[in-house]
Amino acid sequence: MKRPALAHRAAAIGALTALAALACCGARAATAASAFPHGGLASGETTQALRIVLGLTLLAVLPALLVCVTSFLRTIIVLSMLRHALGMQETPPNTVLLGLALFLTLFTMSPVLQKLNQDAFTPFMNGRQTVEQAYERGSAPLRDFMFRQTREQDLALMVELSKAPQPRSPDDIGNLQLIPAFMLSELRAAFQIGFVVFLPFLLIDLIVASILMALGMMMMPPATISLPLKILMFILMDGWGLLLKALVGSFH
């Protein structure tokens, strides 16, 4: 007979606990309703929630923005082409190339980022600007950077493909035409630099292949001999320093 009594007591305690929790929730709801009689949150809390949502959205699209509107695209392509020119498919690793490209992008974009932070991000976070004002003032330095790197032919191509009216000034060109034109110009510049990088290594491959054929060593892969020679030449001429200087200096 003790077990049913214990079960009844436990059920009673659980019911009282549930009622107490409901009472607490009701009291909190009443307090909130009295604080905000119109049923909405305070303007400060709404603004803070909007900032959090915008921050999370920015973090989600940050990789795409990094590739599309910064100097990262040109840098990573040139570094990848250098690795292929050396003949090493996995050295340096992708993580190393990505890290180096990120730091070079930071060095190149630092004036733009400082202006963006000063004119748009900091005033918006402090509540001195609306979302529209922050977007307009934040996109201005990025657009200026992209216009300096973009060829007129690529801009004309994107305007033609989008079937937009002919612009009379840079302000008439929207981001829908500017960003892909900027990416096309970056691809062109990256392939031009990569072609120049490939030439000396290609010359070494041709010389090694000719020497092996002259010696009758046709079964020996030329890469076995040319790879250490290319690495030695790249180290002696301070290839990394020259390449990084050329990359950073190629941005207007």
PDB file of C-alpha atoms in Angstrom:
ATOM      1  CA  MET A   1       0.000   0.000   0.000  1.00  0.00           C
ATOM      2  CA  LYS A   2       2.995   2.330   0.359  1.00  0.00           C
ATOM      3  CA  ARG A   3       3.878   2.329  -3.338  1.00  0.00           C
ATOM      4  CA  PRO A   4       0.534   3.794  -4.550  1.00  0.00           C
ATOM      5  CA  ALA A   5       0.747   6.447  -1.849  1.00  0.00           C
ATOM      6  CA  LEU A   6       4.243   7.417  -2.978  1.00  0.00           C
ATOM      7  CA  ALA A   7       3.072   7.549  -6.587  1.00  0.00           C
ATOM      8  CA  HIS A   8       0.167   9.845  -5.636  1.00  0.00           C
ATOM      9  CA  ARG A   9       2.510  12.116  -3.693  1.00  0.00           C
ATOM     10  CA  ALA A  10       4.953  12.331  -6.644  1.00  0.00           C
ATOM     11  CA  ALA A  11       2.101  13.166  -9.023  1.00  0.00           C
ATOM     12  CA  ALA A  12       0.865  15.878  -6.677  1.00  0.00           C
ATOM     13  CA  ILE A  13       4.341  17.399  -6.376  1.00  0.00           C
ATOM     14  CA  GLY A  14       4.712  17.375 -10.185  1.00  0.00           C
ATOM     15  CA  ALA A  15       1.364  19.116 -10.650  1.00  0.00           C
ATOM     16  CA  LEU A  16       2.259  21.795  -8.098  1.00  0.00           C
ATOM     17  CA  THR A  17       5.624  22.365  -9.831  1.00  0.00           C
ATOM     18  CA  ALA A  18       3.915  22.773 -13.211  1.00  0.00           C
ATOM     19  CA  LEU A  19       1.409  25.228 -11.761  1.00  0.00           C
ATOM     20  CA  ALA A  20       4.216  27.259 -10.172  1.00  0.00           C
ATOM     21  CA  ALA A  21       6.090  27.378 -13.499  1.00  0.00           C
ATOM     22  CA  LEU A  22       2.949  28.535 -15.319  1.00  0.00           C
ATOM     23  CA  ALA A  23       2.381  31.192 -12.669  1.00  0.00           C
ATOM     24  CA  CYS A  24       5.946  32.478 -13.093  1.00  0.00           C
ATOM     25  CA  CYS A  25       5.554  32.594 -16.884  1.00  0.00           C
ATOM     26  CA  GLY A  26       2.283  34.473 -16.505  1.00  0.00           C
ATOM     27  CA  ALA A  27       3.885  36.989 -14.180  1.00  0.00           C
ATOM     28  CA  ARG A  28       6.735  37.581 -16.619  1.00  0.00           C
ATOM     29  CA  ALA A  29       4.307  37.966 -19.516  1.00  0.00           C
ATOM     30  CA  ALA A  30       2.276  40.468 -17.506  1.00  0.00           C
ATOM     31  CA  THR A  31       5.417  42.436 -16.646  1.00  0.00           C
ATOM     32  CA  ALA A  32       6.451  42.508 -20.305  1.00  0.00           C
ATOM     33  CA  ALA A  33       2.972  43.581 -21.376  1.00  0.00           C
ATOM     34  CA  SER A  34       2.945  46.397 -18.852  1.00  0.00           C
ATOM     35  CA  ALA A  35       6.380  47.550 -19.976  1.00  0.00           C
ATOM     36  CA  PHE A  36       5.394  47.505 -23.675  1.00  0.00           C
ATOM     37  CA  PRO A  37       1.680  48.229 -23.826  1.00  0.00           C
ATOM     38  CA  HIS A  38       1.577  48.168 -27.642  1.00  0.00           C
ATOM     39  CA  GLY A  39       2.728  44.554 -27.768  1.00  0.00           C
ATOM     40  CA  GLY A  40       6.081  45.227 -29.435  1.00  0.00           C
ATOM     41  CA  LEU A  41       9.686  45.301 -28.317  1.00  0.00           C
ATOM     42  CA  ALA A  42      11.504  48.478 -27.458  1.00  0.00           C
ATOM     43  CA  SER A  43      13.161  50.293 -30.333  1.00  0.00           C
ATOM     44  CA  GLY A  44      16.606  49.673 -28.857  1.00  0.00           C
ATOM     45  CA  GLU A  45      16.033  45.918 -28.659  1.00  0.00           C
ATOM     46  CA  THR A  46      14.639  45.880 -32.215  1.00  0.00           C
ATOM     47  CA  THR A  47      17.695  47.704 -33.527  1.00  0.00           C
ATOM     48  CA  GLN A  48      20.016  45.335 -31.680  1.00  0.00           C
ATOM     49  CA  ALA A  49      18.193  42.300 -33.070  1.00  0.00           C
ATOM     50  CA  LEU A  50      18.414  43.778 -36.585  1.00  0.00           C
ATOM     51  CA  ARG A  51      22.148  44.284 -36.173  1.00  0.00           C
ATOM     52  CA  ILE A  52      22.598  40.684 -35.066  1.00  0.00           C
ATOM     53  CA  VAL A  53      20.627  39.407 -38.068  1.00  0.00           C
ATOM     54  CA  LEU A  54      22.638  41.570 -40.459  1.00  0.00           C
ATOM     55  CA  GLY A  55      25.895  40.441 -38.855  1.00  0.00           C
ATOM     56  CA  LEU A  56      25.001  36.766 -39.218  1.00  0.00           C
ATOM     57  CA  THR A  57      23.940  37.352 -42.834  1.00  0.00           C
ATOM     58  CA  LEU A  58      27.234  39.088 -43.550  1.00  0.00           C
ATOM     59  CA  LEU A  59      29.167  36.188 -42.065  1.00  0.00           C
ATOM     60  CA  ALA A  60      27.221  33.770 -44.267  1.00  0.00           C
ATOM     61  CA  VAL A  61      28.018  35.626 -47.502  1.00  0.00           C
ATOM     62  CA  LEU A  62      31.554  36.647 -46.497  1.00  0.00           C
ATOM     63  CA  PRO A  63      33.323  33.882 -48.520  1.00  0.00           C
ATOM     64  CA  ALA A  64      31.423  34.874 -51.657  1.00  0.00           C
ATOM     65  CA  LEU A  65      32.199  38.560 -51.079  1.00  0.00           C
ATOM     66  CA  LEU A  66      35.857  37.713 -50.512  1.00  0.00           C
ATOM     67  CA  VAL A  67      36.081  36.062 -53.929  1.00  0.00           C
ATOM     68  CA  CYS A  68      33.870  38.468 -55.876  1.00  0.00           C
ATOM     69  CA  VAL A  69      34.794  41.984 -54.697  1.00  0.00           C
ATOM     70  CA  THR A  70      38.387  41.775 -53.398  1.00  0.00           C
ATOM     71  CA  SER A  71      41.858  41.015 -54.720  1.00  0.00           C
ATOM     72  CA  PHE A  72      41.691  37.439 -53.432  1.00  0.00           C
ATOM     73  CA  LEU A  73      40.695  35.981 -56.817  1.00  0.00           C
ATOM     74  CA  ARG A  74      43.774  37.201 -58.679  1.00  0.00           C
ATOM     75  CA  THR A  75      46.121  36.278 -55.842  1.00  0.00           C
ATOM     76  CA  ILE A  76      44.974  32.690 -55.352  1.00  0.00           C
ATOM     77  CA  ILE A  77      44.977  31.966 -59.103  1.00  0.00           C
ATOM     78  CA  VAL A  78      48.545  33.220 -59.521  1.00  0.00           C
ATOM     79  CA  LEU A  79      49.753  31.210 -56.530  1.00  0.00           C
ATOM     80  CA  SER A  80      48.042  28.076 -57.861  1.00  0.00           C
ATOM     81  CA  MET A  81      49.592  28.566 -61.299  1.00  0.00           C
ATOM     82  CA  LEU A  82      53.016  28.946 -59.686  1.00  0.00           C
ATOM     83  CA  ARG A  83      52.577  25.573 -57.996  1.00  0.00           C
ATOM     84  CA  HIS A  84      51.683  23.955 -61.320  1.00  0.00           C
ATOM     85  CA  ALA A  85      54.610  25.657 -63.039  1.00  0.00           C
ATOM     86  CA  LEU A  86      56.986  24.193 -60.475  1.00  0.00           C
ATOM     87  CA  GLY A  87      55.518  20.758 -61.189  1.00  0.00           C
ATOM     88  CA  MET A  88      54.451  20.058 -57.602  1.00  0.00           C
ATOM     89  CA  GLN A  89      50.754  19.288 -57.379  1.00  0.00           C
ATOM     90  CA  GLU A  90      50.408  19.306 -53.579  1.00  0.00           C
ATOM     91  CA  THR A  91      53.307  21.496 -52.419  1.00  0.00           C
ATOM     92  CA  PRO A  92      52.720  24.059 -51.004  1.00  0.00           C
ATOM     93  CA  PRO A  93      49.437  22.692 -49.597  1.00  0.00           C
ATOM     94  CA  ASN A  94      46.133  24.380 -50.296  1.00  0.00           C
ATOM     95  CA  THR A  95      45.939  25.617 -46.697  1.00  0.00           C
ATOM     96  CA  VAL A  96      49.249  27.459 -47.060  1.00  0.00           C
ATOM     97  CA  LEU A  97      48.267  29.054 -50.364  1.00  0.00           C
ATOM     98  CA  LEU A  98      44.882  30.133 -48.980  1.00  0.00           C
ATOM     99  CA  GLY A  99      46.481  31.650 -45.878  1.00  0.00           C
ATOM    100  CA  LEU A 100      49.076  33.530 -47.926  1.00  0.00           C
ATOM    101  CA  ALA A 101      46.385  34.751 -50.338  1.00  0.00           C
ATOM    102  CA  LEU A 102      44.248  35.968 -47.407  1.00  0.00           C
ATOM    103  CA  PHE A 103      47.103  38.015 -45.931  1.00  0.00           C
ATOM    104  CA  LEU A 104      48.023  39.482 -49.327  1.00  0.00           C
ATOM    105  CA  THR A 105      44.364  40.382 -49.802  1.00  0.00           C
ATOM    106  CA  LEU A 106      44.370  42.076 -46.393  1.00  0.00           C
ATOM    107  CA  PHE A 107      47.473  44.093 -47.327  1.00  0.00           C
ATOM    108  CA  THR A 108      45.971  45.120 -50.656  1.00  0.00           C
ATOM    109  CA  MET A 109      42.501  45.925 -49.362  1.00  0.00           C
ATOM    110  CA  SER A 110      43.546  47.608 -46.098  1.00  0.00           C
ATOM    111  CA  PRO A 111      42.854  51.215 -47.308  1.00  0.00           C
ATOM    112  CA  VAL A 112      39.438  50.155 -48.601  1.00  0.00           C
ATOM    113  CA  LEU A 113      38.610  48.256 -45.408  1.00  0.00           C
ATOM    114  CA  GLN A 114      39.680  51.153 -43.197  1.00  0.00           C
ATOM    115  CA  LYS A 115      37.478  53.576 -45.114  1.00  0.00           C
ATOM    116  CA  LEU A 116      34.573  51.121 -45.061  1.00  0.00           C
ATOM    117  CA  ASN A 117      34.925  50.685 -41.309  1.00  0.00           C
ATOM    118  CA  GLN A 118      35.199  54.429 -40.710  1.00  0.00           C
ATOM    119  CA  ASP A 119      32.353  55.535 -42.982  1.00  0.00           C
ATOM    120  CA  ALA A 120      29.855  52.697 -42.683  1.00  0.00           C
ATOM    121  CA  PHE A 121      30.430  49.889 -40.192  1.00  0.00           C
ATOM    122  CA  THR A 122      31.311  51.843 -37.048  1.00  0.00           C
ATOM    123  CA  PRO A 123      28.543  54.497 -37.451  1.00  0.00           C
ATOM    124  CA  PHE A 124      25.984  51.772 -38.146  1.00  0.00           C
ATOM    125  CA  MET A 125      26.967  49.745 -35.079  1.00  0.00           C
ATOM    126  CA  ASN A 126      26.790  52.894 -32.964  1.00  0.00           C
ATOM    127  CA  GLY A 127      23.281  53.601 -34.238  1.00  0.00           C
ATOM    128  CA  ARG A 128      24.169  56.787 -36.146  1.00  0.00           C
ATOM    129  CA  GLN A 129      23.222  55.363 -39.568  1.00  0.00           C
ATOM    130  CA  THR A 130      20.397  53.363 -41.030  1.00  0.00           C
ATOM    131  CA  VAL A 131      20.859  50.205 -43.045  1.00  0.00           C
ATOM    132  CA  GLU A 132      20.431  52.046 -46.352  1.00  0.00           C
ATOM    133  CA  GLN A 133      22.943  54.742 -45.431  1.00  0.00           C
ATOM    134  CA  ALA A 134      25.484  52.168 -44.243  1.00  0.00           C
ATOM    135  CA  TYR A 135      25.077  50.185 -47.474  1.00  0.00           C
ATOM    136  CA  GLU A 136      25.552  53.237 -49.683  1.00  0.00           C
ATOM    137  CA  ARG A 137      28.586  54.547 -47.825  1.00  0.00           C
ATOM    138  CA  GLY A 138      30.089  51.069 -47.422  1.00  0.00           C
ATOM    139  CA  SER A 139      29.728  50.103 -51.068  1.00  0.00           C
ATOM    140  CA  ALA A 140      31.321  53.355 -52.304  1.00  0.00           C
ATOM    141  CA  PRO A 141      34.983  52.436 -51.491  1.00  0.00           C
ATOM    142  CA  LEU A 142      34.491  48.894 -52.816  1.00  0.00           C
ATOM    143  CA  ARG A 143      33.015  50.213 -56.068  1.00  0.00           C
ATOM    144  CA  ASP A 144      35.888  52.658 -56.422  1.00  0.00           C
ATOM    145  CA  PHE A 145      38.400  49.826 -55.976  1.00  0.00           C
ATOM    146  CA  MET A 146      36.612  47.604 -58.489  1.00  0.00           C
ATOM    147  CA  PHE A 147      36.361  50.406 -61.064  1.00  0.00           C
ATOM    148  CA  ARG A 148      40.127  50.957 -60.877  1.00  0.00           C
ATOM    149  CA  GLN A 149      40.815  47.268 -61.634  1.00  0.00           C
ATOM    150  CA  THR A 150      38.111  46.704 -64.266  1.00  0.00           C
ATOM    151  CA  ARG A 151      38.637  47.149 -67.994  1.00  0.00           C
ATOM    152  CA  GLU A 152      36.155  49.139 -70.027  1.00  0.00           C
ATOM    153  CA  GLN A 153      35.698  46.215 -72.433  1.00  0.00           C
ATOM    154  CA  ASP A 154      34.546  43.964 -69.605  1.00  0.00           C
ATOM    155  CA  LEU A 155      32.138  46.596 -68.320  1.00  0.00           C
ATOM    156  CA  ALA A 156      30.703  47.054 -71.816  1.00  0.00           C
ATOM    157  CA  LEU A 157      30.314  43.287 -72.173  1.00  0.00           C
ATOM    158  CA  MET A 158      28.391  42.951 -68.910  1.00  0.00           C
ATOM    159  CA  VAL A 159      26.143  45.898 -69.753  1.00  0.00           C
ATOM    160  CA  GLU A 160      25.432  44.315 -73.134  1.00  0.00           C
ATOM    161  CA  LEU A 161      24.706  40.896 -71.638  1.00  0.00           C
ATOM    162  CA  SER A 162      22.375  42.351 -69.009  1.00  0.00           C
ATOM    163  CA  LYS A 163      20.544  44.371 -71.712  1.00  0.00           C
ATOM    164  CA  ALA A 164      20.728  47.442 -69.499  1.00  0.00           C
ATOM    165  CA  PRO A 165      20.647  50.978 -70.951  1.00  0.00           C
ATOM    166  CA  GLN A 166      24.002  52.470 -71.842  1.00  0.00           C
ATOM    167  CA  PRO A 167      25.448  54.210 -68.772  1.00  0.00           C
ATOM    168  CA  ARG A 168      26.505  57.835 -69.007  1.00  0.00           C
ATOM    169  CA  SER A 169      28.611  57.825 -65.846  1.00  0.00           C
ATOM    170  CA  PRO A 170      30.070  55.236 -63.435  1.00  0.00           C
ATOM    171  CA  ASP A 171      27.138  55.870 -61.077  1.00  0.00           C
ATOM    172  CA  ASP A 172      24.772  54.476 -63.721  1.00  0.00           C
ATOM    173  CA  ILE A 173      26.523  51.088 -63.625  1.00  0.00           C
ATOM    174  CA  GLY A 174      24.949  48.818 -61.045  1.00  0.00           C
ATOM    175  CA  ASN A 175      26.677  46.202 -58.965  1.00  0.00           C
ATOM    176  CA  LEU A 176      25.019  43.538 -61.103  1.00  0.00           C
ATOM    177  CA  GLN A 177      27.205  44.632 -64.022  1.00  0.00           C
ATOM    178  CA  LEU A 178      30.254  45.831 -62.086  1.00  0.00           C
ATOM    179  CA  ILE A 179      31.009  42.715 -60.028  1.00  0.00           C
ATOM    180  CA  PRO A 180      31.150  40.168 -62.911  1.00  0.00           C
ATOM    181  CA  ALA A 181      33.127  42.668 -65.024  1.00  0.00           C
ATOM    182  CA  PHE A 182      35.589  43.033 -62.153  1.00  0.00           C
ATOM    183  CA  MET A 183      35.904  39.254 -61.882  1.00  0.00           C
ATOM    184  CA  LEU A 184      36.576  38.939 -65.617  1.00  0.00           C
ATOM    185  CA  SER A 185      39.312  41.568 -65.387  1.00  0.00           C
ATOM    186  CA  GLU A 186      40.822  39.798 -62.388  1.00  0.00           C
ATOM    187  CA  LEU A 187      40.865  36.487 -64.270  1.00  0.00           C
ATOM    188  CA  ARG A 188      42.551  38.135 -67.246  1.00  0.00           C
ATOM    189  CA  ALA A 189      45.201  39.804 -65.072  1.00  0.00           C
ATOM    190  CA  ALA A 190      45.830  36.561 -63.163  1.00  0.00           C
ATOM    191  CA  PHE A 191      46.344  34.578 -66.363  1.00  0.00           C
ATOM    192  CA  GLN A 192      48.697  37.230 -67.716  1.00  0.00           C
ATOM    193  CA  ILE A 193      50.855  37.072 -64.590  1.00  0.00           C
ATOM    194  CA  GLY A 194      50.669  33.262 -64.613  1.00  0.00           C
ATOM    195  CA  PHE A 195      51.891  33.146 -68.221  1.00  0.00           C
ATOM    196  CA  VAL A 196      54.954  35.191 -67.282  1.00  0.00           C
ATOM    197  CA  VAL A 197      55.538  32.896 -64.289  1.00  0.00           C
ATOM    198  CA  PHE A 198      55.320  29.785 -66.481  1.00  0.00           C
ATOM    199  CA  LEU A 199      57.914  30.881 -69.070  1.00  0.00           C
ATOM    200  CA  PRO A 200      61.202  30.331 -67.151  1.00  0.00           C
ATOM    201  CA  PHE A 201      60.045  26.961 -65.805  1.00  0.00           C
ATOM    202  CA  LEU A 202      58.926  25.889 -69.276  1.00  0.00           C
ATOM    203  CA  LEU A 203      62.368  26.833 -70.596  1.00  0.00           C
ATOM    204  CA  ILE A 204      64.029  24.605 -67.998  1.00  0.00           C
ATOM    205  CA  ASP A 205      61.750  21.693 -68.960  1.00  0.00           C
ATOM    206  CA  LEU A 206      62.633  22.111 -72.651  1.00  0.00           C
ATOM    207  CA  ILE A 207      66.369  22.266 -71.970  1.00  0.00           C
ATOM    208  CA  VAL A 208      66.295  19.186 -69.733  1.00  0.00           C
ATOM    209  CA  ALA A 209      64.184  17.232 -72.253  1.00  0.00           C
ATOM    210  CA  SER A 210      66.553  18.151 -75.107  1.00  0.00           C
ATOM    211  CA  ILE A 211      69.617  17.090 -73.115  1.00  0.00           C
ATOM    212  CA  LEU A 212      68.052  13.760 -72.169  1.00  0.00           C
ATOM    213  CA  MET A 213      67.119  13.063 -75.788  1.00  0.00           C
ATOM    214  CA  ALA A 214      70.623  13.955 -76.931  1.00  0.00           C
ATOM    215  CA  LEU A 215      72.072  11.526 -74.389  1.00  0.00           C
ATOM    216  CA  GLY A 216      69.649   8.812 -75.457  1.00  0.00           C
ATOM    217  CA  MET A 217      67.964   8.674 -72.035  1.00  0.00           C
ATOM    218  CA  MET A 218      64.429   8.646 -73.426  1.00  0.00           C
ATOM    219  CA  MET A 219      63.004   6.398 -70.738  1.00  0.00           C
ATOM    220  CA  MET A 220      63.922   8.780 -67.937  1.00  0.00           C
ATOM    221  CA  PRO A 221      61.148  11.313 -67.077  1.00  0.00           C
ATOM    222  CA  PRO A 222      62.399  14.879 -67.590  1.00  0.00           C
ATOM    223  CA  ALA A 223      60.543  16.024 -64.434  1.00  0.00           C
ATOM    224  CA  THR A 224      62.904  13.931 -62.312  1.00  0.00           C
ATOM    225  CA  ILE A 225      65.784  16.251 -63.220  1.00  0.00           C
ATOM    226  CA  SER A 226      63.961  19.478 -64.022  1.00  0.00           C
ATOM    227  CA  LEU A 227      62.055  19.684 -60.708  1.00  0.00           C
ATOM    228  CA  PRO A 228      65.105  20.168 -58.446  1.00  0.00           C
ATOM    229  CA  LEU A 229      66.591  22.588 -60.998  1.00  0.00           C
ATOM    230  CA  LYS A 230      63.400  24.680 -61.003  1.00  0.00           C
ATOM    231  CA  ILE A 231      63.296  24.743 -57.212  1.00  0.00           C
ATOM    232  CA  LEU A 232      66.970  25.771 -57.070  1.00  0.00           C
ATOM    233  CA  MET A 233      66.451  28.557 -59.610  1.00  0.00           C
ATOM    234  CA  PHE A 234      63.337  29.772 -57.788  1.00  0.00           C
ATOM    235  CA  ILE A 235      65.244  29.966 -54.487  1.00  0.00           C
ATOM    236  CA  LEU A 236      68.342  31.661 -55.944  1.00  0.00           C
ATOM    237  CA  MET A 237      66.333  34.409 -57.638  1.00  0.00           C
ATOM    238  CA  ASP A 238      64.192  34.998 -54.514  1.00  0.00           C
ATOM    239  CA  GLY A 239      61.094  33.952 -56.412  1.00  0.00           C
ATOM    240  CA  TRP A 240      58.621  34.316 -53.558  1.00  0.00           C
ATOM    241  CA  GLY A 241      59.636  37.885 -52.852  1.00  0.00           C
ATOM    242  CA  LEU A 242      59.549  38.887 -56.522  1.00  0.00           C
ATOM    243  CA  LEU A 243      56.167  37.249 -57.064  1.00  0.00           C
ATOM    244  CA  LEU A 244      54.539  38.816 -54.007  1.00  0.00           C
ATOM    245  CA  LYS A 245      55.888  42.254 -54.905  1.00  0.00           C
ATOM    246  CA  ALA A 246      54.549  41.872 -58.424  1.00  0.00           C
ATOM    247  CA  LEU A 247      51.167  40.714 -57.167  1.00  0.00           C
ATOM    248  CA  VAL A 248      50.685  43.558 -54.689  1.00  0.00           C
ATOM    249  CA  GLY A 249      52.043  46.098 -57.168  1.00  0.00           C
ATOM    250  CA  SER A 250      49.666  44.950 -59.914  1.00  0.00           C
ATOM    251  CA  PHE A 251      46.667  46.518 -58.145  1.00  0.00           C
ATOM    252  CA  HIS A 252      45.948  50.135 -59.003  1.00  0.00           C
TER     253      HIS A 252
END
